[in-house]
Amino acid sequence: MPENELRLRYGINPHQAPARIYAKNGDLPLKVINGAPGYINLLDALNSWQLVRELKEVVGLPAAASFKHTSPAGVGIGLPLSDVLRKTYFVGDLELSPLATAYTRARGADRMSSYGDWVALSDEVDASTAQAISREVSDGVIAPSFTPEAVEILKKKKNGGYVLLEIDPNYNPPELESRDVFGITFEQRRNDAHITADLLQNVVTQNRDIPLAAQQDLLISLVTLKYTQSNSICFALDGQIIGNGAGQQSRIHCTRLAASKADTWYLRQHPSVLNLKFKTGIKRTDRDNAIDQFLSDDLTPAEEKLWRENFEVVPEKLTLAEKRAWLQGLQNVSMGSDAFIPFRDNVDRGQRSGVKYIVQTGNSLRDDSVIQACDEYGMVMVMCGLRLFTH
């Protein structure tokens, strides 16, 4: 087989065959180290690789992404984890390298959505990162390289079929990109806009103070949005995405989705969750589902029965008042929007989930109303002037 082509079993669905990827000029910039990637795997791989490569360039730290259906469920960088987050992410027994920490953050953002994900890593995969990945259900990983130890650990996943893709870190695609839709070819300049701190200069609110940690989180949100299906809103805190609302037709629905995910992320750190007594031998996936159900207020009797079977001691669920009280501690969250924010309801909903800093494109007819809402809450809003739609 030529090195500029990779034949696949089928495309997006099993009936869509034949399928392949190929390079129009030169060889493919990636090679398969293990397994047999599918069409969707490769879409996730190439989109997620761009995200982590760019994010490392922006923040100067190892970066990781957890992708599902061409959008990130989680993104993280290699900042140390608190003891609470180590317990929340179930990695208290692991020695984590900076890259493994970035992966743990990415995977821990939205564990329900990350089930069966695709992983992207900005740096060579070491044994520490491979060990963390080996515990989770996913389809494969893309990275610039793998240590021999990491390959041996990861090749054991999925009965030896776990996909490992190695990509040339120096590869850059042509300036123009094209795709076919219904037999018609679309062509445009690829989205090579650079995300830098210069985008955070146009502060439009009375409060103009953006600490360095918040600046970093705002930049993480912008890079994430660049590779998230539009419309999209994402929440970031402490070097990672904590809620991503992707692909909704209404921006307020994006905000509600991202905020709900952020609330769940924070509620998972509640002492009642950290002290849940699961049955011995419970699978990680069943444990994650049980935590999600523990935090849910809307279970059917059948779901309630199955949920209770996961515990040695069936816990008392948190009341709505207890949840609200705990969520008061979620503060200093950064919120990014991939286009302008059209109505203040997005700001109102963000504030309920601890949003203090917002970056958006700006130039809405209702900018004044949106800015006024931020001023009422003492928030900082930046208008970056850069739209980051992805379709």
PDB file of C-alpha atoms in Angstrom, residues 165 194 205 223 236 327 354:
ATOM      1  CA  LEU A 165      -1.164   6.821  15.936  1.00  0.00           C
ATOM      2  CA  HIS A 194      -3.245  32.296  16.238  1.00  0.00           C
ATOM      3  CA  THR A 205     -16.161  46.114  31.641  1.00  0.00           C
ATOM      4  CA  VAL A 223      -8.151  27.114  21.834  1.00  0.00           C
ATOM      5  CA  ALA A 236     -12.398  26.647  32.192  1.00  0.00           C
ATOM      6  CA  LEU A 327     -21.990  25.214  44.269  1.00  0.00           C
ATOM      7  CA  GLY A 354     -19.123  30.745  39.207  1.00  0.00           C
TER       8      GLY A 354
END
